[in-house]
mmCIF file of C-alpha atoms in Angstrom:
data_model
loop_
_atom_site.group_PDB
_atom_site.id
_atom_site.type_symbol
_atom_site.label_atom_id
_atom_site.label_comp_id
_atom_site.label_asym_id
_atom_site.label_seq_id
_atom_site.Cartn_x
_atom_site.Cartn_y
_atom_site.Cartn_z
ATOM 1 C CA MET A 1 2.543 -83.271 -30.583
ATOM 2 C CA LYS A 2 5.735 -81.859 -30.052
ATOM 3 C CA VAL A 3 5.600 -79.740 -26.762
ATOM 4 C CA GLU A 4 7.792 -76.241 -26.375
ATOM 5 C CA ASN A 5 9.301 -75.453 -23.698
ATOM 6 C CA GLU A 6 9.446 -71.906 -23.321
ATOM 7 C CA LEU A 7 12.477 -71.750 -20.886
ATOM 8 C CA SER A 8 13.710 -73.062 -24.000
ATOM 9 C CA PHE A 9 13.216 -69.614 -26.373
ATOM 10 C CA ASN A 10 14.988 -67.450 -24.024
ATOM 11 C CA ASP A 11 18.043 -66.808 -27.357
ATOM 12 C CA PRO A 12 15.475 -64.559 -29.876
ATOM 13 C CA LEU A 13 17.183 -66.675 -32.668
ATOM 14 C CA LEU A 14 16.071 -69.633 -30.928
ATOM 15 C CA SER A 15 12.371 -68.061 -30.317
ATOM 16 C CA LEU A 16 12.288 -67.083 -34.460
ATOM 17 C CA MET A 17 13.034 -70.286 -35.328
ATOM 18 C CA ALA A 18 9.993 -71.401 -32.995
ATOM 19 C CA GLN A 19 7.437 -68.986 -35.191
ATOM 20 C CA THR A 20 8.916 -70.446 -38.259
ATOM 21 C CA GLU A 21 8.104 -73.920 -36.643
ATOM 22 C CA ARG A 22 4.527 -73.270 -35.609
ATOM 23 C CA ARG A 23 3.911 -71.946 -38.636
ATOM 24 C CA TYR A 24 5.447 -73.803 -41.473
ATOM 25 C CA THR A 25 5.526 -76.868 -39.911
ATOM 26 C CA LEU A 26 9.368 -77.489 -40.928
ATOM 27 C CA PHE A 27 9.581 -81.195 -39.462
ATOM 28 C CA PRO A 28 6.378 -82.808 -39.451
ATOM 29 C CA PRO A 29 6.025 -85.366 -35.475
ATOM 30 C CA PRO A 30 7.469 -88.107 -35.730
ATOM 31 C CA ALA A 31 4.246 -91.121 -34.358
ATOM 32 C CA ASP A 32 7.189 -93.425 -32.727
ATOM 33 C CA SER A 33 11.229 -93.066 -32.960
ATOM 34 C CA ASP A 34 12.685 -90.088 -33.950
ATOM 35 C CA GLN A 35 12.951 -87.626 -36.979
ATOM 36 C CA PRO A 36 16.389 -88.424 -38.866
ATOM 37 C CA VAL A 37 17.135 -85.084 -39.962
ATOM 38 C CA ILE A 38 19.936 -84.331 -42.710
ATOM 39 C CA VAL A 39 21.485 -81.230 -41.747
ATOM 40 C CA GLY A 40 24.051 -79.230 -44.751
ATOM 41 C CA VAL A 41 27.348 -78.214 -42.997
ATOM 42 C CA SER A 42 30.155 -75.949 -44.966
ATOM 43 C CA GLY A 43 31.937 -75.392 -42.295
ATOM 44 C CA GLY A 44 30.891 -70.840 -42.394
ATOM 45 C CA VAL A 45 28.866 -69.190 -39.359
ATOM 46 C CA ASP A 46 25.763 -69.982 -41.179
ATOM 47 C CA SER A 47 25.850 -73.997 -41.401
ATOM 48 C CA VAL A 48 27.580 -74.160 -38.152
ATOM 49 C CA VAL A 49 24.928 -71.688 -36.668
ATOM 50 C CA LEU A 50 21.867 -73.924 -37.840
ATOM 51 C CA LEU A 51 23.894 -77.082 -36.757
ATOM 52 C CA HIS A 52 23.805 -75.684 -33.200
ATOM 53 C CA ALA A 53 20.417 -73.757 -32.646
ATOM 54 C CA LEU A 54 18.955 -77.031 -34.425
ATOM 55 C CA ALA A 55 20.911 -79.303 -31.300
ATOM 56 C CA GLN A 56 19.416 -77.552 -29.398
ATOM 57 C CA LEU A 57 15.875 -77.445 -29.864
ATOM 58 C CA SER A 58 16.190 -81.489 -30.935
ATOM 59 C CA PRO A 59 14.560 -82.849 -27.829
ATOM 60 C CA LEU A 60 12.045 -80.693 -27.894
ATOM 61 C CA TRP A 61 11.128 -81.407 -31.529
ATOM 62 C CA ARG A 62 11.970 -85.303 -31.510
ATOM 63 C CA LEU A 63 14.818 -84.687 -33.914
ATOM 64 C CA GLN A 64 17.919 -87.569 -34.838
ATOM 65 C CA LEU A 65 20.053 -85.193 -36.377
ATOM 66 C CA HIS A 66 23.099 -86.271 -38.913
ATOM 67 C CA VAL A 67 25.731 -83.223 -40.597
ATOM 68 C CA VAL A 68 26.668 -84.082 -44.234
ATOM 69 C CA HIS A 69 29.599 -82.358 -45.181
ATOM 70 C CA VAL A 70 30.047 -81.883 -49.341
ATOM 71 C CA ASP A 71 34.234 -81.006 -50.583
ATOM 72 C CA HIS A 72 33.970 -79.784 -53.460
ATOM 73 C CA ALA A 73 37.544 -80.042 -54.070
ATOM 74 C CA LEU A 74 37.076 -76.161 -56.008
ATOM 75 C CA ARG A 75 39.896 -74.303 -52.803
ATOM 76 C CA ALA A 76 43.374 -75.281 -51.970
ATOM 77 C CA SER A 77 42.119 -75.350 -48.367
ATOM 78 C CA SER A 78 38.525 -76.943 -48.861
ATOM 79 C CA ALA A 79 39.684 -79.991 -47.039
ATOM 80 C CA GLU A 80 40.548 -78.540 -44.479
ATOM 81 C CA ASP A 81 37.101 -76.950 -44.012
ATOM 82 C CA ALA A 82 36.123 -80.933 -44.192
ATOM 83 C CA ALA A 83 38.329 -81.397 -41.014
ATOM 84 C CA PHE A 84 36.579 -78.877 -39.568
ATOM 85 C CA VAL A 85 33.233 -79.784 -39.312
ATOM 86 C CA ARG A 86 34.297 -83.813 -39.039
ATOM 87 C CA GLU A 87 36.119 -82.864 -35.860
ATOM 88 C CA LEU A 88 32.840 -80.216 -35.273
ATOM 89 C CA ALA A 89 29.887 -83.160 -35.714
ATOM 90 C CA ARG A 90 32.788 -85.197 -33.109
ATOM 91 C CA ARG A 91 32.244 -82.675 -30.399
ATOM 92 C CA MET A 92 28.598 -82.326 -30.589
ATOM 93 C CA GLY A 93 28.283 -86.401 -30.698
ATOM 94 C CA THR A 94 26.685 -86.542 -33.965
ATOM 95 C CA PRO A 95 27.078 -88.232 -37.075
ATOM 96 C CA PHE A 96 29.146 -87.398 -39.915
ATOM 97 C CA HIS A 97 29.266 -87.909 -44.144
ATOM 98 C CA THR A 98 30.536 -86.668 -46.422
ATOM 99 C CA ILE A 99 31.904 -86.808 -50.170
ATOM 100 C CA ARG A 100 35.025 -84.750 -51.906
ATOM 101 C CA LEU A 101 33.854 -83.884 -55.424
ATOM 102 C CA ASP A 102 35.600 -84.727 -58.714
ATOM 103 C CA ALA A 103 36.922 -81.146 -59.513
ATOM 104 C CA ALA A 104 37.280 -81.307 -62.879
ATOM 105 C CA ALA A 105 34.343 -83.037 -63.319
ATOM 106 C CA LEU A 106 32.054 -79.694 -62.297
ATOM 107 C CA ARG A 107 34.714 -77.214 -64.065
ATOM 108 C CA ASN A 108 33.959 -79.152 -67.174
ATOM 109 C CA ASP A 109 30.518 -79.125 -66.187
ATOM 110 C CA ALA A 110 28.081 -78.154 -69.942
ATOM 111 C CA SER A 111 25.282 -76.584 -67.054
ATOM 112 C CA GLY A 112 27.764 -74.200 -65.445
ATOM 113 C CA LEU A 113 30.289 -74.700 -62.677
ATOM 114 C CA GLU A 114 27.740 -73.639 -59.713
ATOM 115 C CA ALA A 115 24.698 -75.378 -61.766
ATOM 116 C CA ALA A 116 27.150 -78.969 -61.251
ATOM 117 C CA ALA A 117 28.419 -78.261 -57.527
ATOM 118 C CA ARG A 118 24.740 -77.610 -56.292
ATOM 119 C CA ARG A 119 23.187 -80.187 -58.489
ATOM 120 C CA ALA A 120 26.020 -82.694 -56.765
ATOM 121 C CA ARG A 121 25.501 -81.474 -53.566
ATOM 122 C CA TYR A 122 21.969 -81.986 -53.512
ATOM 123 C CA ARG A 123 21.934 -85.445 -54.800
ATOM 124 C CA PHE A 124 24.276 -86.465 -51.823
ATOM 125 C CA LEU A 125 22.465 -85.159 -49.585
ATOM 126 C CA CYS A 126 19.331 -86.287 -50.930
ATOM 127 C CA ALA A 127 21.298 -89.859 -51.167
ATOM 128 C CA ILE A 128 22.360 -89.733 -47.622
ATOM 129 C CA ALA A 129 18.997 -89.140 -46.454
ATOM 130 C CA HIS A 130 17.300 -92.365 -48.621
ATOM 131 C CA ASP A 131 19.658 -94.071 -46.791
ATOM 132 C CA VAL A 132 19.729 -93.326 -42.376
ATOM 133 C CA THR A 133 15.795 -92.448 -42.878
ATOM 134 C CA PRO A 134 12.426 -96.074 -42.427
ATOM 135 C CA ASP A 135 10.716 -96.218 -44.889
ATOM 136 C CA ASP A 136 7.521 -94.528 -43.309
ATOM 137 C CA MET A 137 8.895 -91.480 -42.916
ATOM 138 C CA VAL A 138 9.785 -88.747 -44.997
ATOM 139 C CA PRO A 139 13.320 -87.428 -45.579
ATOM 140 C CA ILE A 140 14.065 -84.339 -44.678
ATOM 141 C CA VAL A 141 17.564 -82.572 -45.167
ATOM 142 C CA ALA A 142 17.974 -78.993 -43.597
ATOM 143 C CA VAL A 143 19.778 -76.149 -44.885
ATOM 144 C CA ALA A 144 20.554 -72.688 -43.975
ATOM 145 C CA HIS A 145 19.637 -69.976 -45.943
ATOM 146 C CA HIS A 146 18.538 -67.190 -44.411
ATOM 147 C CA ALA A 147 16.792 -63.453 -45.112
ATOM 148 C CA ASN A 148 20.034 -61.897 -46.347
ATOM 149 C CA ASP A 149 20.162 -65.015 -49.531
ATOM 150 C CA GLN A 150 16.578 -64.833 -49.923
ATOM 151 C CA ALA A 151 17.043 -61.091 -50.488
ATOM 152 C CA GLU A 152 19.710 -61.830 -53.101
ATOM 153 C CA THR A 153 18.544 -64.542 -54.670
ATOM 154 C CA VAL A 154 15.573 -62.579 -55.190
ATOM 155 C CA LEU A 155 17.258 -59.518 -56.546
ATOM 156 C CA LEU A 156 19.261 -62.083 -59.078
ATOM 157 C CA ARG A 157 15.920 -63.333 -60.391
ATOM 158 C CA LEU A 158 14.273 -59.789 -60.872
ATOM 159 C CA ILE A 159 17.758 -58.381 -62.277
ATOM 160 C CA GLN A 160 17.523 -61.868 -64.973
ATOM 161 C CA GLY A 161 13.853 -60.940 -65.586
ATOM 162 C CA SER A 162 12.204 -63.895 -63.620
ATOM 163 C CA GLY A 163 8.577 -64.295 -63.370
ATOM 164 C CA VAL A 164 5.893 -64.834 -60.567
ATOM 165 C CA GLU A 165 8.242 -68.220 -59.786
ATOM 166 C CA GLY A 166 11.443 -66.410 -59.446
ATOM 167 C CA LEU A 167 9.894 -63.235 -58.072
ATOM 168 C CA ALA A 168 8.944 -65.375 -54.251
ATOM 169 C CA GLY A 169 12.252 -66.250 -54.254
ATOM 170 C CA MET A 170 12.530 -69.578 -51.601
ATOM 171 C CA ARG A 171 10.725 -71.056 -49.571
ATOM 172 C CA PRO A 172 10.220 -73.304 -46.111
ATOM 173 C CA VAL A 173 9.381 -75.780 -47.305
ATOM 174 C CA THR A 174 10.421 -77.656 -50.726
ATOM 175 C CA ILE A 175 9.995 -80.761 -52.068
ATOM 176 C CA LEU A 176 12.967 -82.216 -53.846
ATOM 177 C CA ASP A 177 11.109 -84.572 -56.852
ATOM 178 C CA ASP A 178 13.420 -84.505 -58.786
ATOM 179 C CA PRO A 179 14.493 -87.905 -60.334
ATOM 180 C CA THR A 180 18.431 -86.786 -61.510
ATOM 181 C CA LEU A 181 18.832 -85.488 -57.541
ATOM 182 C CA THR A 182 16.781 -87.947 -55.424
ATOM 183 C CA MET A 183 14.941 -91.665 -56.155
ATOM 184 C CA ARG A 184 11.951 -90.827 -53.612
ATOM 185 C CA PRO A 185 11.257 -86.940 -52.565
ATOM 186 C CA VAL A 186 12.746 -85.377 -50.150
ATOM 187 C CA ARG A 187 11.844 -82.203 -47.779
ATOM 188 C CA LEU A 188 13.807 -79.315 -47.964
ATOM 189 C CA VAL A 189 13.475 -76.941 -45.394
ATOM 190 C CA ARG A 190 15.417 -74.111 -44.145
ATOM 191 C CA PRO A 191 14.916 -72.960 -40.629
ATOM 192 C CA LEU A 192 16.269 -70.074 -40.659
ATOM 193 C CA LEU A 193 14.648 -68.056 -43.905
ATOM 194 C CA GLN A 194 12.992 -65.771 -41.517
ATOM 195 C CA ALA A 195 16.563 -64.483 -39.889
ATOM 196 C CA SER A 196 19.140 -62.371 -40.831
ATOM 197 C CA ARG A 197 22.631 -62.508 -41.662
ATOM 198 C CA THR A 198 23.416 -59.990 -38.326
ATOM 199 C CA GLN A 199 20.605 -62.017 -35.587
ATOM 200 C CA ILE A 200 22.738 -65.570 -37.505
ATOM 201 C CA VAL A 201 26.286 -63.907 -36.071
ATOM 202 C CA GLU A 202 25.409 -62.876 -33.465
ATOM 203 C CA TYR A 203 24.231 -65.542 -32.406
ATOM 204 C CA ALA A 204 27.232 -67.138 -33.362
ATOM 205 C CA GLN A 205 28.742 -64.783 -31.206
ATOM 206 C CA ARG A 206 26.953 -65.424 -28.232
ATOM 207 C CA HIS A 207 27.259 -68.730 -28.251
ATOM 208 C CA LEU A 208 31.368 -68.657 -28.967
ATOM 209 C CA LEU A 209 30.812 -70.694 -31.617
ATOM 210 C CA SER A 210 33.683 -70.655 -34.609
ATOM 211 C CA TRP A 211 33.821 -71.614 -38.338
ATOM 212 C CA ARG A 212 35.450 -71.467 -41.106
ATOM 213 C CA GLU A 213 35.507 -68.374 -44.430
ATOM 214 C CA ASP A 214 34.958 -69.115 -48.080
ATOM 215 C CA GLU A 215 37.726 -66.820 -49.299
ATOM 216 C CA SER A 216 35.592 -67.310 -52.883
ATOM 217 C CA ASN A 217 32.624 -64.945 -50.815
ATOM 218 C CA LEU A 218 34.459 -62.278 -52.302
ATOM 219 C CA ASP A 219 35.292 -62.975 -55.392
ATOM 220 C CA LEU A 220 33.112 -59.832 -57.304
ATOM 221 C CA ARG A 221 33.107 -61.956 -60.304
ATOM 222 C CA ARG A 222 30.464 -63.397 -59.430
ATOM 223 C CA THR A 223 27.178 -62.041 -59.661
ATOM 224 C CA ARG A 224 25.960 -62.867 -56.464
ATOM 225 C CA ASN A 225 28.596 -61.681 -54.277
ATOM 226 C CA LEU A 226 28.731 -58.949 -56.054
ATOM 227 C CA ILE A 227 24.502 -58.063 -55.119
ATOM 228 C CA ARG A 228 25.930 -59.412 -51.384
ATOM 229 C CA HIS A 229 28.897 -56.388 -51.302
ATOM 230 C CA HIS A 230 27.872 -53.880 -53.445
ATOM 231 C CA VAL A 231 23.455 -53.436 -54.629
ATOM 232 C CA LEU A 232 22.277 -54.164 -51.457
ATOM 233 C CA PRO A 233 24.896 -52.234 -49.357
ATOM 234 C CA VAL A 234 23.375 -49.214 -51.920
ATOM 235 C CA LEU A 235 19.509 -50.249 -51.398
ATOM 236 C CA ALA A 236 20.283 -50.203 -47.271
ATOM 237 C CA ARG A 237 20.954 -46.324 -47.695
ATOM 238 C CA LEU A 238 17.605 -46.045 -48.792
ATOM 239 C CA ASN A 239 15.807 -48.198 -46.948
ATOM 240 C CA PRO A 240 18.398 -49.497 -43.824
ATOM 241 C CA ARG A 241 15.517 -52.576 -43.833
ATOM 242 C CA VAL A 242 16.095 -53.330 -47.162
ATOM 243 C CA VAL A 243 16.599 -57.129 -46.494
ATOM 244 C CA ASP A 244 13.006 -57.524 -44.846
ATOM 245 C CA ALA A 245 11.293 -55.167 -47.639
ATOM 246 C CA ILE A 246 12.403 -57.793 -50.065
ATOM 247 C CA ALA A 247 11.158 -60.771 -48.220
ATOM 248 C CA ARG A 248 7.871 -58.924 -47.678
ATOM 249 C CA GLY A 249 7.825 -58.472 -51.454
ATOM 250 C CA SER A 250 7.881 -62.004 -52.056
ATOM 251 C CA GLY A 251 5.711 -62.857 -49.616
ATOM 252 C CA PRO A 252 2.465 -62.291 -51.850
ATOM 253 C CA CYS A 253 4.551 -63.745 -54.768
ATOM 254 C CA ARG A 254 4.146 -66.950 -53.172
ATOM 255 C CA ARG A 255 0.570 -66.740 -51.994
ATOM 256 C CA GLY A 256 -0.230 -65.916 -55.244
ATOM 257 C CA LEU A 257 1.200 -69.302 -56.813
ATOM 258 C CA ARG A 258 -0.008 -71.333 -53.654
ATOM 259 C CA ALA A 259 -3.300 -69.788 -55.245
ATOM 260 C CA VAL A 260 -2.935 -70.415 -58.572
ATOM 261 C CA ALA A 261 -1.835 -74.043 -57.284
ATOM 262 C CA SER A 262 -5.468 -74.165 -55.265
ATOM 263 C CA ILE A 263 -7.843 -73.536 -58.455
ATOM 264 C CA ARG A 264 -5.544 -76.034 -60.250
ATOM 265 C CA ARG A 265 -6.208 -78.808 -58.192
ATOM 266 C CA THR A 266 -10.240 -78.062 -57.222
ATOM 267 C CA ASP A 267 -10.357 -77.050 -61.381
ATOM 268 C CA PRO A 268 -8.680 -79.509 -63.049
ATOM 269 C CA GLY A 269 -10.805 -78.942 -66.311
ATOM 270 C CA GLY A 270 -9.985 -74.902 -65.956
ATOM 271 C CA ALA A 271 -13.456 -73.470 -66.403
ATOM 272 C CA TYR A 272 -12.560 -71.115 -63.715
ATOM 273 C CA ALA A 273 -9.969 -70.338 -66.269
ATOM 274 C CA ARG A 274 -11.528 -69.858 -68.700
ATOM 275 C CA ALA A 275 -14.269 -67.966 -67.601
ATOM 276 C CA MET A 276 -11.795 -65.394 -66.087
ATOM 277 C CA ARG A 277 -10.275 -64.895 -69.636
ATOM 278 C CA THR A 278 -13.361 -64.029 -70.689
ATOM 279 C CA ALA A 279 -14.583 -61.797 -68.665
ATOM 280 C CA HIS A 280 -11.116 -59.856 -68.546
ATOM 281 C CA CYS A 281 -10.319 -60.238 -72.064
ATOM 282 C CA ALA A 282 -13.161 -60.715 -74.318
ATOM 283 C CA THR A 283 -17.244 -60.290 -75.415
ATOM 284 C CA PRO A 284 -18.812 -63.389 -75.215
ATOM 285 C CA GLY A 285 -20.518 -64.452 -78.745
ATOM 286 C CA ARG A 286 -20.901 -61.385 -80.699
ATOM 287 C CA PRO A 287 -19.859 -62.186 -84.059
ATOM 288 C CA ALA A 288 -18.780 -59.222 -85.951
ATOM 289 C CA LYS A 289 -20.451 -58.964 -89.731
ATOM 290 C CA ASP A 290 -17.378 -60.379 -91.904
ATOM 291 C CA GLY A 291 -17.815 -63.596 -88.880
ATOM 292 C CA ARG A 292 -14.950 -62.340 -86.830
ATOM 293 C CA ARG A 293 -15.656 -62.203 -82.995
ATOM 294 C CA GLN A 294 -15.510 -58.480 -81.657
ATOM 295 C CA ARG A 295 -12.642 -57.258 -80.218
ATOM 296 C CA ALA A 296 -13.256 -56.908 -76.593
ATOM 297 C CA GLN A 297 -14.279 -52.672 -75.657
ATOM 298 C CA PRO A 298 -12.537 -50.725 -73.068
ATOM 299 C CA PHE A 299 -15.012 -50.724 -69.527
ATOM 300 C CA THR A 300 -14.652 -49.448 -65.952
ATOM 301 C CA PRO A 301 -16.218 -51.583 -63.568
ATOM 302 C CA VAL A 302 -18.670 -50.053 -61.161
ATOM 303 C CA HIS A 303 -19.853 -50.866 -57.423
ATOM 304 C CA GLY A 304 -21.865 -49.438 -55.576
ATOM 305 C CA ALA A 305 -23.953 -46.505 -55.984
ATOM 306 C CA ASP A 306 -22.686 -45.792 -58.900
ATOM 307 C CA ALA A 307 -23.315 -49.683 -60.285
ATOM 308 C CA ARG A 308 -26.852 -48.851 -58.674
ATOM 309 C CA ARG A 309 -27.189 -45.232 -60.450
ATOM 310 C CA SER A 310 -25.997 -46.886 -63.976
ATOM 311 C CA ALA A 311 -28.327 -49.930 -63.624
ATOM 312 C CA ASN A 312 -30.936 -46.899 -63.410
ATOM 313 C CA ASN A 313 -30.644 -45.265 -66.241
ATOM 314 C CA ARG A 314 -30.781 -48.650 -68.189
ATOM 315 C CA GLY A 315 -34.454 -49.006 -66.134
ATOM 316 C CA GLY A 316 -33.734 -51.145 -62.759
ATOM 317 C CA GLU A 317 -32.062 -54.275 -63.160
ATOM 318 C CA THR A 318 -29.998 -53.906 -60.400
ATOM 319 C CA ARG A 319 -31.080 -56.778 -58.340
ATOM 320 C CA THR A 320 -30.622 -59.159 -62.010
ATOM 321 C CA ALA A 321 -27.482 -57.957 -62.713
ATOM 322 C CA ARG A 322 -26.269 -58.634 -58.337
ATOM 323 C CA ARG A 323 -26.961 -61.843 -58.852
ATOM 324 C CA ARG A 324 -25.241 -62.739 -61.919
ATOM 325 C CA HIS A 325 -21.800 -64.575 -61.909
ATOM 326 C CA PRO A 326 -19.174 -61.975 -62.045
ATOM 327 C CA ALA A 327 -17.391 -64.183 -64.819
ATOM 328 C CA ARG A 328 -20.036 -63.500 -66.975
ATOM 329 C CA ASP A 329 -21.480 -60.488 -66.519
ATOM 330 C CA ALA A 330 -18.157 -58.092 -67.122
ATOM 331 C CA SER A 331 -20.052 -55.125 -66.436
ATOM 332 C CA PHE A 332 -18.886 -56.197 -63.058
ATOM 333 C CA TRP A 333 -15.900 -57.727 -62.952
ATOM 334 C CA PRO A 334 -13.591 -57.081 -61.072
ATOM 335 C CA PRO A 335 -15.814 -57.467 -57.988
ATOM 336 C CA PRO A 336 -14.815 -55.284 -54.610
ATOM 337 C CA PRO A 337 -12.283 -56.415 -52.683
ATOM 338 C CA GLY A 338 -12.945 -59.025 -50.453
ATOM 339 C CA LYS A 339 -15.387 -60.838 -52.787
ATOM 340 C CA ARG A 340 -13.059 -62.668 -55.557
ATOM 341 C CA PRO A 341 -13.978 -65.789 -56.060
ATOM 342 C CA GLY A 342 -12.327 -68.871 -55.542
ATOM 343 C CA LEU A 343 -9.800 -66.534 -53.342
ATOM 344 C CA GLU A 344 -11.437 -66.727 -50.113
ATOM 345 C CA ARG A 345 -9.557 -66.994 -46.755
ATOM 346 C CA GLY A 346 -6.715 -69.402 -47.014
ATOM 347 C CA CYS A 347 -5.882 -69.206 -50.696
ATOM 348 C CA ALA A 348 -4.071 -66.154 -51.264
#
């Protein structure tokens, strides 16, 4: 079990990371030896802060950090970024792993440059995680996505017409099990996902950290940069806490997806889903004269006193009606808030 020394969390960002760890268990407590953790470090302020913060917390959380840098070779200064991260790892006394990718192959990839670069980056991160993690432990990769990245991702997916899964945004913990990326499942964690970029920069300034600037982040031909430098600042005029607002909005989507996943696990035959479709969309077992089912008629659900009055008008069937499962009686669906079957505490 992890022992957390609250005196070590005087820094606001470390306190926030500790809260995130307690809520999501990013790093499961190791049984014997320390847990190897791959930290993706590009050299930018986000990943430098992630590495420095995890180094402060690693004695308490029993983490063995490994610094991994992927040189995409897409910019003239990329070799300088790699040298910077190598020196950073040397000063911190952490193992360093790096690879230089084939820029021409990335540019010619049919899936597009950004998708190809991301796939190659995660493939290398997972490969190193496999190499340094014992077989009886789960490989873990930590990346530096933060709340502003989350807001950009949700807005980008909204513009692209994404469904609920897209609007759920990034998760604090994701299991990578794509066979094109990894031989066995890897636990991808985002310890800074609750922190804003402002908090990250303030941490770097407090601790006198240095970092590299990626000039491609200013290229407005990239949609994400356009959202970062133009769309979000405009939205911030309407709501100065727009990043927090978007992050809160993605939370219910993630909880809804977890509820659906829970229902699918406990109801593999789909009986619950069929019952809900029946309750919402159809009148069961009422064929028309031509043999086809009648279309369900719109109804207005009633509860409480209205339900009792309606039952009295039908001859006093209140008790019988209330004992029926709501999925079998469309006139009593949806149920009052907090009474939805299958979505009790712990699912939503």
